[in-house]
Amino acid sequence: MRKKVTKAIFPVAGLGTRFLPATKSIPKEILTLVDRPLIQYAIDEAREAGITEFIFVTSRGKSALEDYFDHNPQLEQELRKKGKEDLLSTLKTTNMDSGAIAYIRQHKPMGLGHAVWCARRLIANEPFAVILPDDVISGDTPCLKQMVDAYAETGGNMVAAMEVPREKTSSYGVLDIAEENGPLVSVKGMVEKPKAEDSPSNLAVIGRYILTPNVLRNLNKQKSGSGGEIQLTDAISVEAQAGQNVYGYRFNGQRFDCGSKVGFLQATVAFALERDDLRDDLAAYLSEVSGYDKAAQ
Ligand code: G1P
């Protein structure tokens, strides 16, 4: 029987400079889409995929994240007193069972591969997931759940994959495709942030991974790559080149790049339009402002 994936790493050590000044005192992952922080979307997706152990790789200035997943007895008592059961149940989604969440510090920003490696002792010898909270993915079945289901058949290593315009490959890890089989793509290598002209394809890695502990062993070598950083892409590529199974999974769903302001705004609008309490007023406003836009042209 294949070992189930129950552990997930959330690399959340980044400074979030693109969102300064907000991120001067608030971790980027606490910025909210409508009324839920980015990290809540990532945690909910992980839970729906069967994850029960949550490992955060943090850095200085991220204590708001720890508080977010802690109980707040005073607030809970106040809400209970006022009979606000709906808000109490909303708060419940932020609570973690004792021991289900662990925080590891990445002392220096040395890249995504290094951040994942920092969690190696908590992963030990099991398959594990990695979720990048900047990549928010909406859809009927959460992206990681789709991947866990596919992984139950394939094993190996799997990354979420999505086509991007060729001129954008330099923002992504990109797959060197060996063979396609429906949503599953066998991969013979991966390149981090290649120039369009050097890119092996335009199928990009999106921030969801299911990985074997071998990838952590590859990261032990601490080899730096693109941008002088230790890249997760490179450590996975070593597996592919060694003939181990590495797959891209073309997920169903819409991905928002919440590491960029435009992506963040698009996600905010998309999630707000899904809400019964907000849809009508927001849609009316959007059609009003798009009308202005047309008049100005
Ligand atoms: C990271 C990964 C990259 C991946 C991307 C997806 O890059 O290194 O391979 O394609 O996430 O969002 P970053 O955006 O952190 O520079």
mmCIF file with all atom_site columns, C-alpha atoms in Angstrom, residues 70-252:
data_model
loop_
_atom_site.group_PDB
_atom_site.id
_atom_site.type_symbol
_atom_site.label_atom_id
_atom_site.label_alt_id
_atom_site.label_comp_id
_atom_site.label_asym_id
_atom_site.label_entity_id
_atom_site.label_seq_id
_atom_site.pdbx_PDB_ins_code
_atom_site.Cartn_x
_atom_site.Cartn_y
_atom_site.Cartn_z
_atom_site.occupancy
_atom_site.B_iso_or_equiv
_atom_site.pdbx_formal_charge
_atom_site.auth_seq_id
_atom_site.auth_comp_id
_atom_site.auth_asym_id
_atom_site.auth_atom_id
_atom_site.pdbx_PDB_model_num
ATOM 1   C CA . ASP A 1 70  ? -4.238  29.769 17.897  1.00 0.00 ? 70  ASP A CA 1
ATOM 2   C CA . HIS A 1 71  ? -7.412  29.895 19.980  1.00 0.00 ? 71  HIS A CA 1
ATOM 3   C CA . ASN A 1 72  ? -8.520  33.341 21.082  1.00 0.00 ? 72  ASN A CA 1
ATOM 4   C CA . PRO A 1 73  ? -10.478 32.573 24.275  1.00 0.00 ? 73  PRO A CA 1
ATOM 5   C CA . GLN A 1 74  ? -11.464 36.181 24.942  1.00 0.00 ? 74  GLN A CA 1
ATOM 6   C CA . LEU A 1 75  ? -12.898 36.675 21.462  1.00 0.00 ? 75  LEU A CA 1
ATOM 7   C CA . GLU A 1 76  ? -14.656 33.301 21.561  1.00 0.00 ? 76  GLU A CA 1
ATOM 8   C CA . GLN A 1 77  ? -16.187 34.079 24.968  1.00 0.00 ? 77  GLN A CA 1
ATOM 9   C CA . GLU A 1 78  ? -17.424 37.456 23.744  1.00 0.00 ? 78  GLU A CA 1
ATOM 10  C CA . LEU A 1 79  ? -19.043 35.925 20.640  1.00 0.00 ? 79  LEU A CA 1
ATOM 11  C CA . ARG A 1 80  ? -20.632 33.163 22.707  1.00 0.00 ? 80  ARG A CA 1
ATOM 12  C CA . LYS A 1 81  ? -22.064 35.703 25.140  1.00 0.00 ? 81  LYS A CA 1
ATOM 13  C CA . LYS A 1 82  ? -23.611 37.599 22.225  1.00 0.00 ? 82  LYS A CA 1
ATOM 14  C CA . GLY A 1 83  ? -24.976 34.400 20.662  1.00 0.00 ? 83  GLY A CA 1
ATOM 15  C CA . LYS A 1 84  ? -22.953 34.870 17.446  1.00 0.00 ? 84  LYS A CA 1
ATOM 16  C CA . GLU A 1 85  ? -22.865 31.184 16.546  1.00 0.00 ? 85  GLU A CA 1
ATOM 17  C CA . ASP A 1 86  ? -22.129 31.816 12.851  1.00 0.00 ? 86  ASP A CA 1
ATOM 18  C CA . LEU A 1 87  ? -18.998 33.807 13.666  1.00 0.00 ? 87  LEU A CA 1
ATOM 19  C CA . LEU A 1 88  ? -17.936 31.198 16.197  1.00 0.00 ? 88  LEU A CA 1
ATOM 20  C CA . SER A 1 89  ? -18.117 28.475 13.576  1.00 0.00 ? 89  SER A CA 1
ATOM 21  C CA . THR A 1 90  ? -16.157 30.677 11.125  1.00 0.00 ? 90  THR A CA 1
ATOM 22  C CA . LEU A 1 91  ? -13.488 31.046 13.802  1.00 0.00 ? 91  LEU A CA 1
ATOM 23  C CA . LYS A 1 92  ? -13.342 27.269 14.239  1.00 0.00 ? 92  LYS A CA 1
ATOM 24  C CA . THR A 1 93  ? -11.795 26.866 10.788  1.00 0.00 ? 93  THR A CA 1
ATOM 25  C CA . THR A 1 94  ? -8.745  28.762 12.078  1.00 0.00 ? 94  THR A CA 1
ATOM 26  C CA . ASN A 1 95  ? -8.168  26.435 15.013  1.00 0.00 ? 95  ASN A CA 1
ATOM 27  C CA . MET A 1 96  ? -5.691  23.626 14.784  1.00 0.00 ? 96  MET A CA 1
ATOM 28  C CA . ASP A 1 97  ? -5.623  20.475 16.869  1.00 0.00 ? 97  ASP A CA 1
ATOM 29  C CA . SER A 1 98  ? -2.812  20.481 19.409  1.00 0.00 ? 98  SER A CA 1
ATOM 30  C CA . GLY A 1 99  ? 0.354   19.261 17.752  1.00 0.00 ? 99  GLY A CA 1
ATOM 31  C CA . ALA A 1 100 ? -1.040  19.472 14.219  1.00 0.00 ? 100 ALA A CA 1
ATOM 32  C CA . ILE A 1 101 ? 0.950   22.569 13.322  1.00 0.00 ? 101 ILE A CA 1
ATOM 33  C CA . ALA A 1 102 ? 4.692   23.167 13.547  1.00 0.00 ? 102 ALA A CA 1
ATOM 34  C CA . TYR A 1 103 ? 6.804   26.209 12.832  1.00 0.00 ? 103 TYR A CA 1
ATOM 35  C CA . ILE A 1 104 ? 10.370  26.065 11.571  1.00 0.00 ? 104 ILE A CA 1
ATOM 36  C CA . ARG A 1 105 ? 12.503  29.124 10.976  1.00 0.00 ? 105 ARG A CA 1
ATOM 37  C CA . GLN A 1 106 ? 14.377  29.721 7.769   1.00 0.00 ? 106 GLN A CA 1
ATOM 38  C CA . HIS A 1 107 ? 17.151  31.944 9.052   1.00 0.00 ? 107 HIS A CA 1
ATOM 39  C CA . LYS A 1 108 ? 18.284  33.273 5.689   1.00 0.00 ? 108 LYS A CA 1
ATOM 40  C CA . PRO A 1 109 ? 16.278  33.761 2.469   1.00 0.00 ? 109 PRO A CA 1
ATOM 41  C CA . MET A 1 110 ? 18.156  31.176 0.388   1.00 0.00 ? 110 MET A CA 1
ATOM 42  C CA . GLY A 1 111 ? 15.359  30.095 -1.934  1.00 0.00 ? 111 GLY A CA 1
ATOM 43  C CA . LEU A 1 112 ? 12.321  27.835 -2.048  1.00 0.00 ? 112 LEU A CA 1
ATOM 44  C CA . GLY A 1 113 ? 14.404  24.650 -2.095  1.00 0.00 ? 113 GLY A CA 1
ATOM 45  C CA . HIS A 1 114 ? 16.197  25.756 1.024   1.00 0.00 ? 114 HIS A CA 1
ATOM 46  C CA . ALA A 1 115 ? 12.906  26.638 2.755   1.00 0.00 ? 115 ALA A CA 1
ATOM 47  C CA . VAL A 1 116 ? 11.536  23.151 2.058   1.00 0.00 ? 116 VAL A CA 1
ATOM 48  C CA . TRP A 1 117 ? 14.810  21.565 3.196   1.00 0.00 ? 117 TRP A CA 1
ATOM 49  C CA . CYS A 1 118 ? 14.496  23.393 6.541   1.00 0.00 ? 118 CYS A CA 1
ATOM 50  C CA . ALA A 1 119 ? 11.520  21.103 7.290   1.00 0.00 ? 119 ALA A CA 1
ATOM 51  C CA . ARG A 1 120 ? 13.393  17.863 6.486   1.00 0.00 ? 120 ARG A CA 1
ATOM 52  C CA . ARG A 1 121 ? 13.476  16.497 10.048  1.00 0.00 ? 121 ARG A CA 1
ATOM 53  C CA . LEU A 1 122 ? 9.725   16.815 10.424  1.00 0.00 ? 122 LEU A CA 1
ATOM 54  C CA . ILE A 1 123 ? 9.130   15.036 7.124   1.00 0.00 ? 123 ILE A CA 1
ATOM 55  C CA . ALA A 1 124 ? 11.639  12.234 7.804   1.00 0.00 ? 124 ALA A CA 1
ATOM 56  C CA . ASN A 1 125 ? 11.015  9.425  5.336   1.00 0.00 ? 125 ASN A CA 1
ATOM 57  C CA . GLU A 1 126 ? 7.519   10.060 3.983   1.00 0.00 ? 126 GLU A CA 1
ATOM 58  C CA . PRO A 1 127 ? 5.971   11.544 0.865   1.00 0.00 ? 127 PRO A CA 1
ATOM 59  C CA . PHE A 1 128 ? 4.860   15.117 1.536   1.00 0.00 ? 128 PHE A CA 1
ATOM 60  C CA . ALA A 1 129 ? 3.029   18.006 -0.075  1.00 0.00 ? 129 ALA A CA 1
ATOM 61  C CA . VAL A 1 130 ? 4.213   21.572 -0.564  1.00 0.00 ? 130 VAL A CA 1
ATOM 62  C CA . ILE A 1 131 ? 1.722   24.416 -0.975  1.00 0.00 ? 131 ILE A CA 1
ATOM 63  C CA . LEU A 1 132 ? 2.749   27.923 -1.990  1.00 0.00 ? 132 LEU A CA 1
ATOM 64  C CA . PRO A 1 133 ? 0.014   30.153 -0.527  1.00 0.00 ? 133 PRO A CA 1
ATOM 65  C CA . ASP A 1 134 ? 0.623   32.856 -3.185  1.00 0.00 ? 134 ASP A CA 1
ATOM 66  C CA . ASP A 1 135 ? -0.896  30.534 -5.759  1.00 0.00 ? 135 ASP A CA 1
ATOM 67  C CA . VAL A 1 136 ? -4.596  30.506 -4.984  1.00 0.00 ? 136 VAL A CA 1
ATOM 68  C CA . ILE A 1 137 ? -6.588  28.022 -7.044  1.00 0.00 ? 137 ILE A CA 1
ATOM 69  C CA . SER A 1 138 ? -10.369 27.954 -7.216  1.00 0.00 ? 138 SER A CA 1
ATOM 70  C CA . GLY A 1 139 ? -12.393 25.100 -8.651  1.00 0.00 ? 139 GLY A CA 1
ATOM 71  C CA . ASP A 1 140 ? -14.929 22.420 -7.821  1.00 0.00 ? 140 ASP A CA 1
ATOM 72  C CA . THR A 1 141 ? -12.319 19.963 -6.538  1.00 0.00 ? 141 THR A CA 1
ATOM 73  C CA . PRO A 1 142 ? -9.393  21.578 -4.745  1.00 0.00 ? 142 PRO A CA 1
ATOM 74  C CA . CYS A 1 143 ? -6.157  21.293 -6.734  1.00 0.00 ? 143 CYS A CA 1
ATOM 75  C CA . LEU A 1 144 ? -4.200  19.326 -4.133  1.00 0.00 ? 144 LEU A CA 1
ATOM 76  C CA . LYS A 1 145 ? -7.087  16.852 -3.765  1.00 0.00 ? 145 LYS A CA 1
ATOM 77  C CA . GLN A 1 146 ? -7.025  16.249 -7.531  1.00 0.00 ? 146 GLN A CA 1
ATOM 78  C CA . MET A 1 147 ? -3.299  15.597 -7.275  1.00 0.00 ? 147 MET A CA 1
ATOM 79  C CA . VAL A 1 148 ? -3.554  13.318 -4.230  1.00 0.00 ? 148 VAL A CA 1
ATOM 80  C CA . ASP A 1 149 ? -6.137  11.229 -6.113  1.00 0.00 ? 149 ASP A CA 1
ATOM 81  C CA . ALA A 1 150 ? -3.868  10.996 -9.158  1.00 0.00 ? 150 ALA A CA 1
ATOM 82  C CA . TYR A 1 151 ? -0.865  10.245 -6.943  1.00 0.00 ? 151 TYR A CA 1
ATOM 83  C CA . ALA A 1 152 ? -2.726  7.301  -5.396  1.00 0.00 ? 152 ALA A CA 1
ATOM 84  C CA . GLU A 1 153 ? -2.398  5.678  -8.839  1.00 0.00 ? 153 GLU A CA 1
ATOM 85  C CA . THR A 1 154 ? 1.058   6.874  -9.866  1.00 0.00 ? 154 THR A CA 1
ATOM 86  C CA . GLY A 1 155 ? 3.233   7.470  -6.781  1.00 0.00 ? 155 GLY A CA 1
ATOM 87  C CA . GLY A 1 156 ? 6.462   9.306  -7.565  1.00 0.00 ? 156 GLY A CA 1
ATOM 88  C CA . ASN A 1 157 ? 6.719   13.084 -7.606  1.00 0.00 ? 157 ASN A CA 1
ATOM 89  C CA . MET A 1 158 ? 3.999   15.354 -8.905  1.00 0.00 ? 158 MET A CA 1
ATOM 90  C CA . VAL A 1 159 ? 3.766   19.092 -9.539  1.00 0.00 ? 159 VAL A CA 1
ATOM 91  C CA . ALA A 1 160 ? 0.719   21.130 -10.533 1.00 0.00 ? 160 ALA A CA 1
ATOM 92  C CA . ALA A 1 161 ? 1.098   22.284 -14.136 1.00 0.00 ? 161 ALA A CA 1
ATOM 93  C CA . MET A 1 162 ? -0.460  24.988 -16.271 1.00 0.00 ? 162 MET A CA 1
ATOM 94  C CA . GLU A 1 163 ? 0.251   26.412 -19.712 1.00 0.00 ? 163 GLU A CA 1
ATOM 95  C CA . VAL A 1 164 ? 1.603   29.958 -19.670 1.00 0.00 ? 164 VAL A CA 1
ATOM 96  C CA . PRO A 1 165 ? 2.432   32.277 -22.564 1.00 0.00 ? 165 PRO A CA 1
ATOM 97  C CA . ARG A 1 166 ? 5.976   31.585 -23.770 1.00 0.00 ? 166 ARG A CA 1
ATOM 98  C CA . GLU A 1 167 ? 7.146   35.090 -22.909 1.00 0.00 ? 167 GLU A CA 1
ATOM 99  C CA . LYS A 1 168 ? 6.234   34.372 -19.273 1.00 0.00 ? 168 LYS A CA 1
ATOM 100 C CA . THR A 1 169 ? 8.316   31.224 -18.774 1.00 0.00 ? 169 THR A CA 1
ATOM 101 C CA . SER A 1 170 ? 11.024  33.235 -17.002 1.00 0.00 ? 170 SER A CA 1
ATOM 102 C CA . SER A 1 171 ? 8.661   33.627 -14.026 1.00 0.00 ? 171 SER A CA 1
ATOM 103 C CA . TYR A 1 172 ? 8.168   29.882 -13.504 1.00 0.00 ? 172 TYR A CA 1
ATOM 104 C CA . GLY A 1 173 ? 9.640   26.449 -13.201 1.00 0.00 ? 173 GLY A CA 1
ATOM 105 C CA . VAL A 1 174 ? 9.032   24.813 -16.604 1.00 0.00 ? 174 VAL A CA 1
ATOM 106 C CA . LEU A 1 175 ? 8.579   21.135 -17.500 1.00 0.00 ? 175 LEU A CA 1
ATOM 107 C CA . ASP A 1 176 ? 10.590  19.219 -20.048 1.00 0.00 ? 176 ASP A CA 1
ATOM 108 C CA . ILE A 1 177 ? 7.889   16.862 -21.277 1.00 0.00 ? 177 ILE A CA 1
ATOM 109 C CA . ALA A 1 178 ? 8.542   13.197 -22.044 1.00 0.00 ? 178 ALA A CA 1
ATOM 110 C CA . GLU A 1 179 ? 4.983   11.980 -22.634 1.00 0.00 ? 179 GLU A CA 1
ATOM 111 C CA . GLU A 1 180 ? 1.397   13.137 -22.179 1.00 0.00 ? 180 GLU A CA 1
ATOM 112 C CA . ASN A 1 181 ? -1.408  10.987 -20.898 1.00 0.00 ? 181 ASN A CA 1
ATOM 113 C CA . GLY A 1 182 ? -4.594  12.982 -20.252 1.00 0.00 ? 182 GLY A CA 1
ATOM 114 C CA . PRO A 1 183 ? -3.979  15.383 -17.384 1.00 0.00 ? 183 PRO A CA 1
ATOM 115 C CA . LEU A 1 184 ? -0.787  13.525 -16.454 1.00 0.00 ? 184 LEU A CA 1
ATOM 116 C CA . VAL A 1 185 ? 2.451   14.579 -18.068 1.00 0.00 ? 185 VAL A CA 1
ATOM 117 C CA . SER A 1 186 ? 5.609   12.510 -17.612 1.00 0.00 ? 186 SER A CA 1
ATOM 118 C CA . VAL A 1 187 ? 8.548   14.764 -17.102 1.00 0.00 ? 187 VAL A CA 1
ATOM 119 C CA . LYS A 1 188 ? 12.196  14.160 -17.997 1.00 0.00 ? 188 LYS A CA 1
ATOM 120 C CA . GLY A 1 189 ? 13.534  17.374 -16.499 1.00 0.00 ? 189 GLY A CA 1
ATOM 121 C CA . MET A 1 190 ? 12.553  20.765 -15.135 1.00 0.00 ? 190 MET A CA 1
ATOM 122 C CA . VAL A 1 191 ? 14.140  24.199 -15.515 1.00 0.00 ? 191 VAL A CA 1
ATOM 123 C CA . GLU A 1 192 ? 13.684  27.113 -13.127 1.00 0.00 ? 192 GLU A CA 1
ATOM 124 C CA . LYS A 1 193 ? 12.801  30.421 -14.772 1.00 0.00 ? 193 LYS A CA 1
ATOM 125 C CA . PRO A 1 194 ? 14.198  29.818 -18.270 1.00 0.00 ? 194 PRO A CA 1
ATOM 126 C CA . LYS A 1 195 ? 14.226  32.567 -20.899 1.00 0.00 ? 195 LYS A CA 1
ATOM 127 C CA . ALA A 1 196 ? 11.510  32.034 -23.522 1.00 0.00 ? 196 ALA A CA 1
ATOM 128 C CA . GLU A 1 197 ? 14.071  30.951 -26.119 1.00 0.00 ? 197 GLU A CA 1
ATOM 129 C CA . ASP A 1 198 ? 15.641  28.348 -23.791 1.00 0.00 ? 198 ASP A CA 1
ATOM 130 C CA . SER A 1 199 ? 12.414  27.028 -22.331 1.00 0.00 ? 199 SER A CA 1
ATOM 131 C CA . PRO A 1 200 ? 11.759  23.300 -22.892 1.00 0.00 ? 200 PRO A CA 1
ATOM 132 C CA . SER A 1 201 ? 7.974   23.930 -23.107 1.00 0.00 ? 201 SER A CA 1
ATOM 133 C CA . ASN A 1 202 ? 5.385   26.418 -21.931 1.00 0.00 ? 202 ASN A CA 1
ATOM 134 C CA . LEU A 1 203 ? 3.988   24.087 -19.267 1.00 0.00 ? 203 LEU A CA 1
ATOM 135 C CA . ALA A 1 204 ? 4.747   25.807 -15.968 1.00 0.00 ? 204 ALA A CA 1
ATOM 136 C CA . VAL A 1 205 ? 4.906   24.576 -12.390 1.00 0.00 ? 205 VAL A CA 1
ATOM 137 C CA . ILE A 1 206 ? 2.224   26.050 -10.143 1.00 0.00 ? 206 ILE A CA 1
ATOM 138 C CA . GLY A 1 207 ? 2.685   26.010 -6.373  1.00 0.00 ? 207 GLY A CA 1
ATOM 139 C CA . ARG A 1 208 ? 1.395   22.540 -5.455  1.00 0.00 ? 208 ARG A CA 1
ATOM 140 C CA . TYR A 1 209 ? 3.750   19.591 -5.120  1.00 0.00 ? 209 TYR A CA 1
ATOM 141 C CA . ILE A 1 210 ? 3.686   15.995 -3.887  1.00 0.00 ? 210 ILE A CA 1
ATOM 142 C CA . LEU A 1 211 ? 7.258   14.875 -3.355  1.00 0.00 ? 211 LEU A CA 1
ATOM 143 C CA . THR A 1 212 ? 9.312   11.911 -2.250  1.00 0.00 ? 212 THR A CA 1
ATOM 144 C CA . PRO A 1 213 ? 11.857  12.231 0.580   1.00 0.00 ? 213 PRO A CA 1
ATOM 145 C CA . ASN A 1 214 ? 14.561  11.767 -2.075  1.00 0.00 ? 214 ASN A CA 1
ATOM 146 C CA . VAL A 1 215 ? 13.966  15.370 -3.087  1.00 0.00 ? 215 VAL A CA 1
ATOM 147 C CA . LEU A 1 216 ? 15.030  16.407 0.432   1.00 0.00 ? 216 LEU A CA 1
ATOM 148 C CA . ARG A 1 217 ? 18.171  14.323 0.035   1.00 0.00 ? 217 ARG A CA 1
ATOM 149 C CA . ASN A 1 218 ? 18.926  16.127 -3.211  1.00 0.00 ? 218 ASN A CA 1
ATOM 150 C CA . LEU A 1 219 ? 18.470  19.414 -1.366  1.00 0.00 ? 219 LEU A CA 1
ATOM 151 C CA . ASN A 1 220 ? 21.101  18.297 1.178   1.00 0.00 ? 220 ASN A CA 1
ATOM 152 C CA . LYS A 1 221 ? 23.665  19.178 -1.467  1.00 0.00 ? 221 LYS A CA 1
ATOM 153 C CA . GLN A 1 222 ? 22.634  22.848 -1.108  1.00 0.00 ? 222 GLN A CA 1
ATOM 154 C CA . LYS A 1 223 ? 23.383  23.512 -4.758  1.00 0.00 ? 223 LYS A CA 1
ATOM 155 C CA . SER A 1 224 ? 22.348  26.992 -5.852  1.00 0.00 ? 224 SER A CA 1
ATOM 156 C CA . GLY A 1 225 ? 20.627  27.603 -9.165  1.00 0.00 ? 225 GLY A CA 1
ATOM 157 C CA . SER A 1 226 ? 18.534  30.318 -10.805 1.00 0.00 ? 226 SER A CA 1
ATOM 158 C CA . GLY A 1 227 ? 18.945  33.704 -9.081  1.00 0.00 ? 227 GLY A CA 1
ATOM 159 C CA . GLY A 1 228 ? 21.720  32.246 -6.897  1.00 0.00 ? 228 GLY A CA 1
ATOM 160 C CA . GLU A 1 229 ? 19.048  30.508 -4.794  1.00 0.00 ? 229 GLU A CA 1
ATOM 161 C CA . ILE A 1 230 ? 18.558  26.858 -3.860  1.00 0.00 ? 230 ILE A CA 1
ATOM 162 C CA . GLN A 1 231 ? 15.680  25.838 -6.109  1.00 0.00 ? 231 GLN A CA 1
ATOM 163 C CA . LEU A 1 232 ? 13.071  23.165 -5.431  1.00 0.00 ? 232 LEU A CA 1
ATOM 164 C CA . THR A 1 233 ? 12.683  22.769 -9.190  1.00 0.00 ? 233 THR A CA 1
ATOM 165 C CA . ASP A 1 234 ? 16.320  21.662 -9.506  1.00 0.00 ? 234 ASP A CA 1
ATOM 166 C CA . ALA A 1 235 ? 16.002  19.065 -6.720  1.00 0.00 ? 235 ALA A CA 1
ATOM 167 C CA . ILE A 1 236 ? 12.934  17.566 -8.450  1.00 0.00 ? 236 ILE A CA 1
ATOM 168 C CA . SER A 1 237 ? 14.655  17.672 -11.817 1.00 0.00 ? 237 SER A CA 1
ATOM 169 C CA . VAL A 1 238 ? 17.498  15.537 -10.429 1.00 0.00 ? 238 VAL A CA 1
ATOM 170 C CA . GLU A 1 239 ? 14.885  12.840 -9.710  1.00 0.00 ? 239 GLU A CA 1
ATOM 171 C CA . ALA A 1 240 ? 13.515  13.014 -13.257 1.00 0.00 ? 240 ALA A CA 1
ATOM 172 C CA . GLN A 1 241 ? 16.994  12.793 -14.738 1.00 0.00 ? 241 GLN A CA 1
ATOM 173 C CA . ALA A 1 242 ? 17.774  9.802  -12.538 1.00 0.00 ? 242 ALA A CA 1
ATOM 174 C CA . GLY A 1 243 ? 14.808  8.013  -14.112 1.00 0.00 ? 243 GLY A CA 1
ATOM 175 C CA . GLN A 1 244 ? 12.459  8.392  -11.139 1.00 0.00 ? 244 GLN A CA 1
ATOM 176 C CA . ASN A 1 245 ? 8.814   9.150  -11.858 1.00 0.00 ? 245 ASN A CA 1
ATOM 177 C CA . VAL A 1 246 ? 8.080   12.858 -12.039 1.00 0.00 ? 246 VAL A CA 1
ATOM 178 C CA . TYR A 1 247 ? 4.704   14.052 -13.311 1.00 0.00 ? 247 TYR A CA 1
ATOM 179 C CA . GLY A 1 248 ? 3.099   17.328 -14.125 1.00 0.00 ? 248 GLY A CA 1
ATOM 180 C CA . TYR A 1 249 ? -0.616  17.372 -13.375 1.00 0.00 ? 249 TYR A CA 1
ATOM 181 C CA . ARG A 1 250 ? -2.812  19.657 -15.453 1.00 0.00 ? 250 ARG A CA 1
ATOM 182 C CA . PHE A 1 251 ? -5.325  20.573 -12.780 1.00 0.00 ? 251 PHE A CA 1
ATOM 183 C CA . ASN A 1 252 ? -8.886  21.773 -13.260 1.00 0.00 ? 252 ASN A CA 1
#
